[in-house]
PDB file of C-alpha atoms and ligand atoms in Angstrom:
ATOM      1  CA  MET C  29      -0.187   0.302  -0.271  1.00 80.00           C
ATOM      2  CA  PRO C  30       1.492   3.259  -1.246  1.00 88.00           C
ATOM      3  CA  SER C  31       1.848   5.618   1.840  1.00 96.00           C
ATOM      4  CA  PRO C  32       0.056   8.877   2.145  1.00 98.00           C
ATOM      5  CA  ARG C  33       0.217  12.105   0.621  1.00 98.00           C
ATOM      6  CA  LEU C  34       1.453  15.033   2.786  1.00 98.00           C
ATOM      7  CA  VAL C  35      -0.625  17.792   1.918  1.00 98.00           C
ATOM      8  CA  VAL C  36       0.341  21.125   3.374  1.00 98.00           C
ATOM      9  CA  ALA C  37      -2.616  23.405   3.999  1.00 98.00           C
ATOM     10  CA  LEU C  38      -1.428  27.176   3.153  1.00 98.00           C
ATOM     11  CA  ASP C  39      -3.661  28.677   6.321  1.00 98.00           C
ATOM     12  CA  VAL C  40      -1.855  31.726   6.550  1.00 98.00           C
ATOM     13  CA  PRO C  41      -3.091  35.577   6.763  1.00 97.00           C
ATOM     14  CA  ASP C  42      -0.037  36.980   4.826  1.00 97.00           C
ATOM     15  CA  PRO C  43       1.020  36.126   0.771  1.00 98.00           C
ATOM     16  CA  ALA C  44       4.762  36.588   1.905  1.00 98.00           C
ATOM     17  CA  ARG C  45       4.684  33.967   4.465  1.00 98.00           C
ATOM     18  CA  ALA C  46       2.728  31.405   1.917  1.00 98.00           C
ATOM     19  CA  ALA C  47       4.892  32.169  -0.687  1.00 98.00           C
ATOM     20  CA  SER C  48       7.815  31.420   1.608  1.00 98.00           C
ATOM     21  CA  LEU C  49       6.444  28.376   2.741  1.00 98.00           C
ATOM     22  CA  VAL C  50       6.041  27.448  -1.013  1.00 98.00           C
ATOM     23  CA  ALA C  51       9.690  28.102  -1.645  1.00 98.00           C
ATOM     24  CA  ARG C  52      11.002  26.030   1.436  1.00 98.00           C
ATOM     25  CA  LEU C  53       8.477  22.920   1.393  1.00 98.00           C
ATOM     26  CA  ALA C  54       8.051  22.104  -2.642  1.00 98.00           C
ATOM     27  CA  PRO C  55      11.550  20.618  -2.864  1.00 98.00           C
ATOM     28  CA  LEU C  56       9.767  18.099  -0.561  1.00 98.00           C
ATOM     29  CA  ASP C  57       7.396  17.211  -3.197  1.00 93.00           C
ATOM     30  CA  VAL C  58       4.230  17.728  -0.792  1.00 98.00           C
ATOM     31  CA  LEU C  59       1.315  18.897  -2.191  1.00 98.00           C
ATOM     32  CA  PHE C  60      -0.217  21.846  -0.969  1.00 98.00           C
ATOM     33  CA  LYS C  61      -3.506  23.228   0.019  1.00 98.00           C
ATOM     34  CA  VAL C  62      -4.766  26.596  -0.682  1.00 98.00           C
ATOM     35  CA  GLY C  63      -8.390  27.277   1.192  1.00 98.00           C
ATOM     36  CA  TYR C  64     -10.574  29.979   2.530  1.00 98.00           C
ATOM     37  CA  GLU C  65      -8.285  31.857   3.453  1.00 97.00           C
ATOM     38  CA  ALA C  66      -5.395  32.113   0.520  1.00 98.00           C
ATOM     39  CA  PHE C  67      -8.306  31.716  -2.020  1.00 98.00           C
ATOM     40  CA  TYR C  68     -10.297  34.681  -1.154  1.00 98.00           C
ATOM     41  CA  GLY C  69      -7.073  36.633   0.667  1.00 97.00           C
ATOM     42  CA  TYR C  70      -4.132  36.406  -2.079  1.00 98.00           C
ATOM     43  CA  GLY C  71      -5.500  34.004  -5.005  1.00 96.00           C
ATOM     44  CA  ALA C  72      -3.989  34.984  -7.990  1.00 95.00           C
ATOM     45  CA  ALA C  73      -0.706  35.427  -6.205  1.00 97.00           C
ATOM     46  CA  ILE C  74      -0.493  32.297  -4.321  1.00 97.00           C
ATOM     47  CA  GLY C  75      -1.267  30.862  -7.689  1.00 97.00           C
ATOM     48  CA  GLU C  76       1.715  32.546  -9.691  1.00 97.00           C
ATOM     49  CA  VAL C  77       4.018  31.230  -6.467  1.00 98.00           C
ATOM     50  CA  LEU C  78       2.862  27.556  -7.101  1.00 98.00           C
ATOM     51  CA  ALA C  79       3.179  27.693 -10.809  1.00 97.00           C
ATOM     52  CA  THR C  80       6.352  29.044 -10.518  1.00 98.00           C
ATOM     53  CA  HIS C  81       7.707  26.099  -8.379  1.00 98.00           C
ATOM     54  CA  GLY C  82       5.976  24.163 -10.319  1.00 97.00           C
ATOM     55  CA  ALA C  83       3.796  22.681  -7.398  1.00 98.00           C
ATOM     56  CA  GLY C  84       0.780  20.817  -7.295  1.00 98.00           C
ATOM     57  CA  TYR C  85      -2.094  21.360  -5.237  1.00 98.00           C
ATOM     58  CA  ALA C  86      -5.889  21.194  -3.972  1.00 98.00           C
ATOM     59  CA  LEU C  87      -8.288  23.884  -4.571  1.00 98.00           C
ATOM     60  CA  ASP C  88     -10.627  23.594  -1.038  1.00 98.00           C
ATOM     61  CA  LEU C  89     -13.251  25.681  -2.050  1.00 98.00           C
ATOM     62  CA  LYS C  90     -16.249  23.240  -1.141  1.00 98.00           C
ATOM     63  CA  LEU C  91     -18.249  24.736  -3.711  1.00 98.00           C
ATOM     64  CA  HIS C  92     -21.996  24.226  -2.807  1.00 98.00           C
ATOM     65  CA  ASP C  93     -24.345  26.210  -5.779  1.00 98.00           C
ATOM     66  CA  ILE C  94     -26.811  25.053  -8.206  1.00 98.00           C
ATOM     67  CA  PRO C  95     -24.762  22.713 -10.601  1.00 98.00           C
ATOM     68  CA  ARG C  96     -24.235  25.422 -13.465  1.00 98.00           C
ATOM     69  CA  THR C  97     -22.567  28.069 -11.015  1.00 98.00           C
ATOM     70  CA  VAL C  98     -20.130  25.113  -9.731  1.00 98.00           C
ATOM     71  CA  GLU C  99     -19.618  23.811 -13.567  1.00 98.00           C
ATOM     72  CA  ALA C 100     -18.705  27.640 -14.523  1.00 98.00           C
ATOM     73  CA  ALA C 101     -16.250  27.535 -11.182  1.00 98.00           C
ATOM     74  CA  ILE C 102     -14.686  25.021 -11.577  1.00 98.00           C
ATOM     75  CA  ARG C 103     -13.854  25.845 -15.539  1.00 98.00           C
ATOM     76  CA  ALA C 104     -12.461  28.956 -14.073  1.00 98.00           C
ATOM     77  CA  VAL C 105     -10.388  27.826 -11.839  1.00 98.00           C
ATOM     78  CA  VAL C 106      -8.456  24.708 -13.539  1.00 98.00           C
ATOM     79  CA  ARG C 107      -5.334  25.175 -14.747  1.00 97.00           C
ATOM     80  CA  PRO C 108      -1.693  23.351 -14.586  1.00 97.00           C
ATOM     81  CA  GLY C 109      -0.981  22.379 -11.072  1.00 98.00           C
ATOM     82  CA  VAL C 110      -4.597  21.992  -9.518  1.00 98.00           C
ATOM     83  CA  ARG C 111      -4.464  18.422  -8.844  1.00 98.00           C
ATOM     84  CA  LEU C 112      -7.601  18.248  -7.134  1.00 98.00           C
ATOM     85  CA  LEU C 113     -10.694  20.231  -6.102  1.00 98.00           C
ATOM     86  CA  THR C 114     -13.552  19.989  -2.916  1.00 98.00           C
ATOM     87  CA  VAL C 115     -17.042  20.540  -3.225  1.00 98.00           C
ATOM     88  CA  HIS C 116     -20.077  19.778  -0.902  1.00 98.00           C
ATOM     89  CA  ALA C 117     -21.496  16.236  -1.347  1.00 98.00           C
ATOM     90  CA  LEU C 118     -24.953  18.118  -0.095  1.00 96.00           C
ATOM     91  CA  GLY C 119     -24.995  20.055  -3.106  1.00 98.00           C
ATOM     92  CA  GLY C 120     -26.522  16.732  -4.357  1.00 98.00           C
ATOM     93  CA  ALA C 121     -26.022  14.399  -7.605  1.00 98.00           C
ATOM     94  CA  SER C 122     -26.677  16.905 -10.420  1.00 98.00           C
ATOM     95  CA  MET C 123     -24.263  19.455  -9.144  1.00 98.00           C
ATOM     96  CA  LEU C 124     -21.536  16.605  -7.911  1.00 98.00           C
ATOM     97  CA  GLU C 125     -21.961  15.209 -11.713  1.00 98.00           C
ATOM     98  CA  ALA C 126     -21.703  18.874 -13.200  1.00 98.00           C
ATOM     99  CA  ALA C 127     -18.317  19.266 -11.341  1.00 98.00           C
ATOM    100  CA  VAL C 128     -16.575  16.421 -12.178  1.00 98.00           C
ATOM    101  CA  ARG C 129     -17.375  16.778 -16.218  1.00 98.00           C
ATOM    102  CA  ALA C 130     -16.708  20.299 -15.831  1.00 98.00           C
ATOM    103  CA  ALA C 131     -13.116  19.840 -14.156  1.00 98.00           C
ATOM    104  CA  GLU C 132     -12.438  16.741 -16.944  1.00 98.00           C
ATOM    105  CA  GLU C 133     -13.716  19.175 -20.264  1.00 98.00           C
ATOM    106  CA  ARG C 134     -11.695  21.762 -19.123  1.00 98.00           C
ATOM    107  CA  ALA C 135      -8.397  19.588 -18.444  1.00 98.00           C
ATOM    108  CA  ALA C 136      -9.063  18.038 -21.703  1.00 98.00           C
ATOM    109  CA  GLU C 137      -9.204  21.615 -23.354  1.00 98.00           C
ATOM    110  CA  LEU C 138      -5.795  22.854 -21.725  1.00 98.00           C
ATOM    111  CA  SER C 139      -4.070  19.174 -22.440  1.00 98.00           C
ATOM    112  CA  ILE C 140      -3.753  18.343 -18.788  1.00 98.00           C
ATOM    113  CA  ALA C 141      -4.360  15.854 -16.567  1.00 98.00           C
ATOM    114  CA  ALA C 142      -8.115  16.487 -14.658  1.00 98.00           C
ATOM    115  CA  PRO C 143      -8.092  17.572 -10.757  1.00 98.00           C
ATOM    116  CA  GLN C 144      -9.747  15.262  -9.132  1.00 98.00           C
ATOM    117  CA  VAL C 145     -13.023  16.152  -7.191  1.00 99.00           C
ATOM    118  CA  PHE C 146     -13.166  15.170  -3.677  1.00 98.00           C
ATOM    119  CA  ALA C 147     -16.723  15.532  -1.774  1.00 98.00           C
ATOM    120  CA  VAL C 148     -16.814  16.890   1.802  1.00 97.00           C
ATOM    121  CA  THR C 149     -19.670  14.346   3.535  1.00 95.00           C
ATOM    122  CA  VAL C 150     -20.405  16.368   6.780  1.00 91.00           C
ATOM    123  CA  LEU C 151     -18.740  19.048   8.536  1.00 89.00           C
ATOM    124  CA  THR C 152     -16.193  17.501  11.115  1.00 83.00           C
ATOM    125  CA  SER C 153     -17.788  20.469  12.943  1.00 85.00           C
ATOM    126  CA  LEU C 154     -21.739  19.339  13.329  1.00 88.00           C
ATOM    127  CA  GLY C 155     -22.732  16.529  15.542  1.00 88.00           C
ATOM    128  CA  GLY C 156     -26.188  14.579  15.884  1.00 89.00           C
ATOM    129  CA  GLU C 157     -27.993  17.894  16.901  1.00 92.00           C
ATOM    130  CA  ASP C 158     -27.170  20.265  14.240  1.00 92.00           C
ATOM    131  CA  LEU C 159     -27.675  17.479  11.597  1.00 93.00           C
ATOM    132  CA  GLY C 160     -31.311  17.500  13.607  1.00 94.00           C
ATOM    133  CA  GLU C 161     -31.783  20.639  13.311  1.00 94.00           C
ATOM    134  CA  LEU C 162     -30.958  20.777   9.135  1.00 94.00           C
ATOM    135  CA  GLY C 163     -34.021  18.052   9.160  1.00 93.00           C
ATOM    136  CA  LEU C 164     -31.082  15.506   8.746  1.00 92.00           C
ATOM    137  CA  SER C 165     -32.183  11.963  10.152  1.00 93.00           C
ATOM    138  CA  GLY C 166     -29.660   9.733  11.045  1.00 92.00           C
ATOM    139  CA  GLY C 167     -25.901  10.472  13.198  1.00 90.00           C
ATOM    140  CA  PRO C 168     -22.951  11.916  11.697  1.00 89.00           C
ATOM    141  CA  GLY C 169     -21.777   8.467  10.504  1.00 89.00           C
ATOM    142  CA  GLU C 170     -24.721   7.349   8.777  1.00 92.00           C
ATOM    143  CA  ASN C 171     -25.067  10.509   7.061  1.00 93.00           C
ATOM    144  CA  ALA C 172     -21.689  10.784   5.859  1.00 93.00           C
ATOM    145  CA  THR C 173     -21.780   7.141   4.345  1.00 94.00           C
ATOM    146  CA  ARG C 174     -25.010   8.037   2.656  1.00 96.00           C
ATOM    147  CA  LEU C 175     -23.338  11.274   0.920  1.00 97.00           C
ATOM    148  CA  ALA C 176     -20.110   9.504   0.188  1.00 97.00           C
ATOM    149  CA  ALA C 177     -22.229   7.148  -1.866  1.00 98.00           C
ATOM    150  CA  LEU C 178     -24.199   9.987  -3.820  1.00 98.00           C
ATOM    151  CA  ALA C 179     -20.542  11.108  -4.665  1.00 98.00           C
ATOM    152  CA  ARG C 180     -18.967   7.858  -5.841  1.00 98.00           C
ATOM    153  CA  ASP C 181     -21.826   7.267  -8.072  1.00 98.00           C
ATOM    154  CA  ALA C 182     -21.708  10.550  -9.624  1.00 98.00           C
ATOM    155  CA  ARG C 183     -17.437   9.811  -9.989  1.00 98.00           C
ATOM    156  CA  CYS C 184     -15.869  11.439  -7.470  1.00 98.00           C
ATOM    157  CA  ALA C 185     -12.876  10.554  -6.590  1.00 98.00           C
ATOM    158  CA  GLY C 186     -13.675  10.435  -2.969  1.00 98.00           C
ATOM    159  CA  VAL C 187     -14.310  12.216   0.258  1.00 98.00           C
ATOM    160  CA  VAL C 188     -12.896  14.032   2.528  1.00 97.00           C
ATOM    161  CA  CYS C 189     -13.102  12.340   5.816  1.00 95.00           C
ATOM    162  CA  SER C 190     -11.270  11.619   9.316  1.00 92.00           C
ATOM    163  CA  VAL C 191      -8.444   8.704   9.352  1.00 94.00           C
ATOM    164  CA  ARG C 192     -10.734   7.086  11.360  1.00 91.00           C
ATOM    165  CA  GLU C 193     -13.424   6.238   8.727  1.00 92.00           C
ATOM    166  CA  VAL C 194     -10.918   5.588   5.780  1.00 95.00           C
ATOM    167  CA  GLU C 195     -11.136   1.618   6.309  1.00 95.00           C
ATOM    168  CA  GLU C 196     -14.892   1.415   7.145  1.00 94.00           C
ATOM    169  CA  LEU C 197     -15.225   3.479   3.339  1.00 95.00           C
ATOM    170  CA  LYS C 198     -12.449   1.778   1.850  1.00 96.00           C
ATOM    171  CA  SER C 199     -14.262  -1.682   2.947  1.00 96.00           C
ATOM    172  CA  PHE C 200     -18.096  -0.140   1.426  1.00 95.00           C
ATOM    173  CA  PHE C 201     -16.891   1.618  -2.282  1.00 96.00           C
ATOM    174  CA  GLY C 202     -13.320  -0.258  -2.754  1.00 97.00           C
ATOM    175  CA  ALA C 203      -9.668   0.562  -2.391  1.00 96.00           C
ATOM    176  CA  GLU C 204      -9.800   3.093  -5.022  1.00 97.00           C
ATOM    177  CA  PHE C 205     -12.022   5.461  -3.507  1.00 98.00           C
ATOM    178  CA  GLY C 206      -9.983   8.308  -2.015  1.00 98.00           C
ATOM    179  CA  THR C 207      -9.658   9.913   1.135  1.00 98.00           C
ATOM    180  CA  PHE C 208      -8.228  13.727   1.876  1.00 98.00           C
ATOM    181  CA  CYS C 209      -8.008  13.282   5.832  1.00 96.00           C
ATOM    182  CA  PRO C 210      -7.304  16.707   7.644  1.00 95.00           C
ATOM    183  CA  GLY C 211      -7.020  16.849  11.129  1.00 92.00           C
ATOM    184  CA  ILE C 212      -3.503  14.921  11.487  1.00 95.00           C
ATOM    185  CA  ARG C 213      -1.447  15.802  14.279  1.00 94.00           C
ATOM    186  CA  PRO C 214       2.609  14.179  15.000  1.00 90.00           C
ATOM    187  CA  SER C 215       2.215  12.911  18.480  1.00 78.00           C
ATOM    188  CA  GLY C 216       2.546  15.138  21.311  1.00 71.00           C
ATOM    189  CA  SER C 217       1.627  18.045  19.124  1.00 75.00           C
ATOM    190  CA  ALA C 218      -0.955  20.685  19.857  1.00 71.00           C
ATOM    191  CA  HIS C 219      -4.398  19.518  18.732  1.00 71.00           C
ATOM    192  CA  GLY C 220      -6.252  23.093  18.100  1.00 72.00           C
ATOM    193  CA  ASP C 221      -9.563  22.663  17.405  1.00 70.00           C
ATOM    194  CA  GLN C 222      -9.221  19.525  15.648  1.00 69.00           C
ATOM    195  CA  LYS C 223     -11.328  17.236  17.945  1.00 67.00           C
ATOM    196  CA  ARG C 224     -10.960  13.618  16.848  1.00 70.00           C
ATOM    197  CA  ALA C 225      -6.735  14.444  15.585  1.00 82.00           C
ATOM    198  CA  ALA C 226      -4.814  10.722  14.842  1.00 93.00           C
ATOM    199  CA  THR C 227      -1.023  10.776  14.143  1.00 95.00           C
ATOM    200  CA  PRO C 228       0.741  10.063  10.697  1.00 97.00           C
ATOM    201  CA  ARG C 229       1.179   6.856  11.729  1.00 96.00           C
ATOM    202  CA  ASP C 230      -2.445   6.326  12.098  1.00 96.00           C
ATOM    203  CA  ALA C 231      -2.846   7.718   8.454  1.00 97.00           C
ATOM    204  CA  ARG C 232      -0.549   5.549   6.985  1.00 97.00           C
ATOM    205  CA  GLU C 233      -1.779   2.289   8.737  1.00 97.00           C
ATOM    206  CA  ALA C 234      -5.753   2.871   8.119  1.00 97.00           C
ATOM    207  CA  GLY C 235      -4.547   3.380   4.038  1.00 97.00           C
ATOM    208  CA  ALA C 236      -5.346   7.346   3.847  1.00 98.00           C
ATOM    209  CA  ASP C 237      -4.641   8.666   0.406  1.00 98.00           C
ATOM    210  CA  TYR C 238      -4.005  11.819   1.580  1.00 98.00           C
ATOM    211  CA  ALA C 239      -2.794  13.238   5.042  1.00 98.00           C
ATOM    212  CA  VAL C 240      -3.861  17.360   5.282  1.00 97.00           C
ATOM    213  CA  VAL C 241      -1.744  19.313   7.742  1.00 97.00           C
ATOM    214  CA  GLY C 242      -1.713  22.865   8.514  1.00 97.00           C
ATOM    215  CA  ARG C 243      -0.833  24.368  11.976  1.00 96.00           C
ATOM    216  CA  PRO C 244       1.471  21.787  13.269  1.00 96.00           C
ATOM    217  CA  ILE C 245       3.796  22.611   9.895  1.00 97.00           C
ATOM    218  CA  VAL C 246       2.684  25.999   8.873  1.00 98.00           C
ATOM    219  CA  GLU C 247       3.221  27.371  12.314  1.00 96.00           C
ATOM    220  CA  ASP C 248       6.252  25.734  13.749  1.00 96.00           C
ATOM    221  CA  ALA C 249       9.652  27.896  13.772  1.00 96.00           C
ATOM    222  CA  ASP C 250      11.056  25.613  11.661  1.00 97.00           C
ATOM    223  CA  PRO C 251       8.589  24.347   8.879  1.00 98.00           C
ATOM    224  CA  VAL C 252      11.088  22.041   6.822  1.00 98.00           C
ATOM    225  CA  GLY C 253      12.120  20.170  10.096  1.00 97.00           C
ATOM    226  CA  ALA C 254       8.054  19.630  11.132  1.00 97.00           C
ATOM    227  CA  ALA C 255       7.425  18.856   7.358  1.00 98.00           C
ATOM    228  CA  ARG C 256      10.136  16.166   6.906  1.00 97.00           C
ATOM    229  CA  ALA C 257       9.125  14.543  10.755  1.00 96.00           C
ATOM    230  CA  ILE C 258       5.482  14.186   9.212  1.00 97.00           C
ATOM    231  CA  LEU C 259       6.637  12.795   6.150  1.00 97.00           C
ATOM    232  CA  ALA C 260       8.757  10.477   7.978  1.00 96.00           C
ATOM    233  CA  GLU C 261       6.041   8.591  10.232  1.00 96.00           C
ATOM    234  CA  LEU C 262       4.154   8.552   7.281  1.00 97.00           C
ATOM    235  CA  ARG C 263       6.431   6.508   5.206  1.00 95.00           C
ATOM    236  CA  GLY C 264       7.207   4.198   8.319  1.00 91.00           C
TER     237      GLY C 264
HETATM  238  O1  LIG Y   2      -4.419  23.174  11.481  1.00 96.76           O
HETATM  239  P1  LIG Y   2      -5.095  22.054  10.480  1.00 96.76           P
HETATM  240  O2  LIG Y   2      -3.824  20.470  10.280  1.00 96.76           O
HETATM  241  O3  LIG Y   2      -6.352  21.557  11.583  1.00 96.76           O
HETATM  242  O4  LIG Y   2      -5.391  22.240   9.292  1.00 96.76           O
HETATM  243  C1  LIG Y   2      -6.621  21.212   8.909  1.00 96.76           C
HETATM  244  C2  LIG Y   2      -7.042  21.689   7.291  1.00 96.76           C
HETATM  245  O5  LIG Y   2      -7.972  20.933   6.607  1.00 96.76           O
HETATM  246  C3  LIG Y   2      -7.477  23.611   7.014  1.00 96.76           C
HETATM  247  O6  LIG Y   2      -7.160  24.092   5.587  1.00 96.76           O
HETATM  248  C4  LIG Y   2      -8.984  22.905   7.597  1.00 96.76           C
HETATM  249  O7  LIG Y   2      -9.401  24.323   6.770  1.00 96.76           O
HETATM  250  C5  LIG Y   2      -9.372  21.891   6.982  1.00 96.76           C
HETATM  251  N1  LIG Y   2     -10.420  21.014   7.010  1.00 96.76           N
HETATM  252  C6  LIG Y   2     -10.672  20.388   8.382  1.00 96.76           C
HETATM  253  N2  LIG Y   2     -11.595  19.341   8.631  1.00 96.76           N
HETATM  254  C7  LIG Y   2     -12.728  19.274   7.048  1.00 96.76           C
HETATM  255  C8  LIG Y   2     -12.328  19.926   5.938  1.00 96.76           C
HETATM  256  C9  LIG Y   2     -11.034  20.690   5.974  1.00 96.76           C
HETATM  257  O8  LIG Y   2      -9.965  20.765   8.711  1.00 96.76           O
HETATM  258  N3  LIG Y   2     -13.244  18.173   7.923  1.00 96.76           N
END
C-alpha cells in the first residue's frame, strides 16, 4: 500500500509567508492546499508562486451551488498544478456530476490531467443535534456514508474524511475510492480545534490517500523540519 501523500494547508493570512512556505516546502514534493483564507485573500498571487515552483495543489473551495454555477467556477479555476478540487456532497447528485464533468472537460481543453473531485460529506464541526436542526435524520456517520455513496455514484474520486473513517469507507466503496484526511497531528503536538485527531502513523496504517496538515507545519518555527518528521512517520 503506498504511503499517504502529505498535503500542507497554506492557512496563513500573509501572502509573503505563504510564498516562503511554498519555496521552502516544494523541494519535499508535498502537495499544497489552498483554502478559503489563501484563495479569497491572495488567490491569484499564490497561484503564480505555486506555478513558479511547479508545485501541485488542492483547491479546497468546498463548492456548493446550483450545478451551472459550480460548473462555471470549476472551469474558471482548473489550470496546470490544480490536482484536486473539493465540493459539498450536499449540493446533490446533479451538482456533483456537473463538477466532475467540468473538471474533465476543462482539463481536456487545456491538455492537462483532470483534477480529482473530492466531496465533503458532513462537516466535522456538525454533531447529531446540528443535523436534526437541518432536517437530516440519522447521526453524522450514517449521513457521511450516504453522502459518500452519492459522491461515488457521481464519479467523484473520493471524500474528505477523518482517518478513523478510512477503513470503513474503503471496505464499502473499494480501495480505489480516495480519502483526503485533515485532522492529522504528530504525536505530542497541540490539537488546536481538531477534536478527533489522528497521527501520521495512524493515517498510514489506515491506508489514507492524503494526509492534510496545517498548523503543525505552517506555525512551526522550522516548517521544513516539521514536514520532514511527518513525512518520515507517513512513510514508516
Ligand atoms: O491546521 P490543521 O492541520 O487543523 O488544518 C486542517 C485543514 O484541513 C484546514 O485547512 C481545514 O480547513 C481543513 N479541513 C478540516 N476539516 C474538515 C475539512 C477540511 O480541518 N472536515
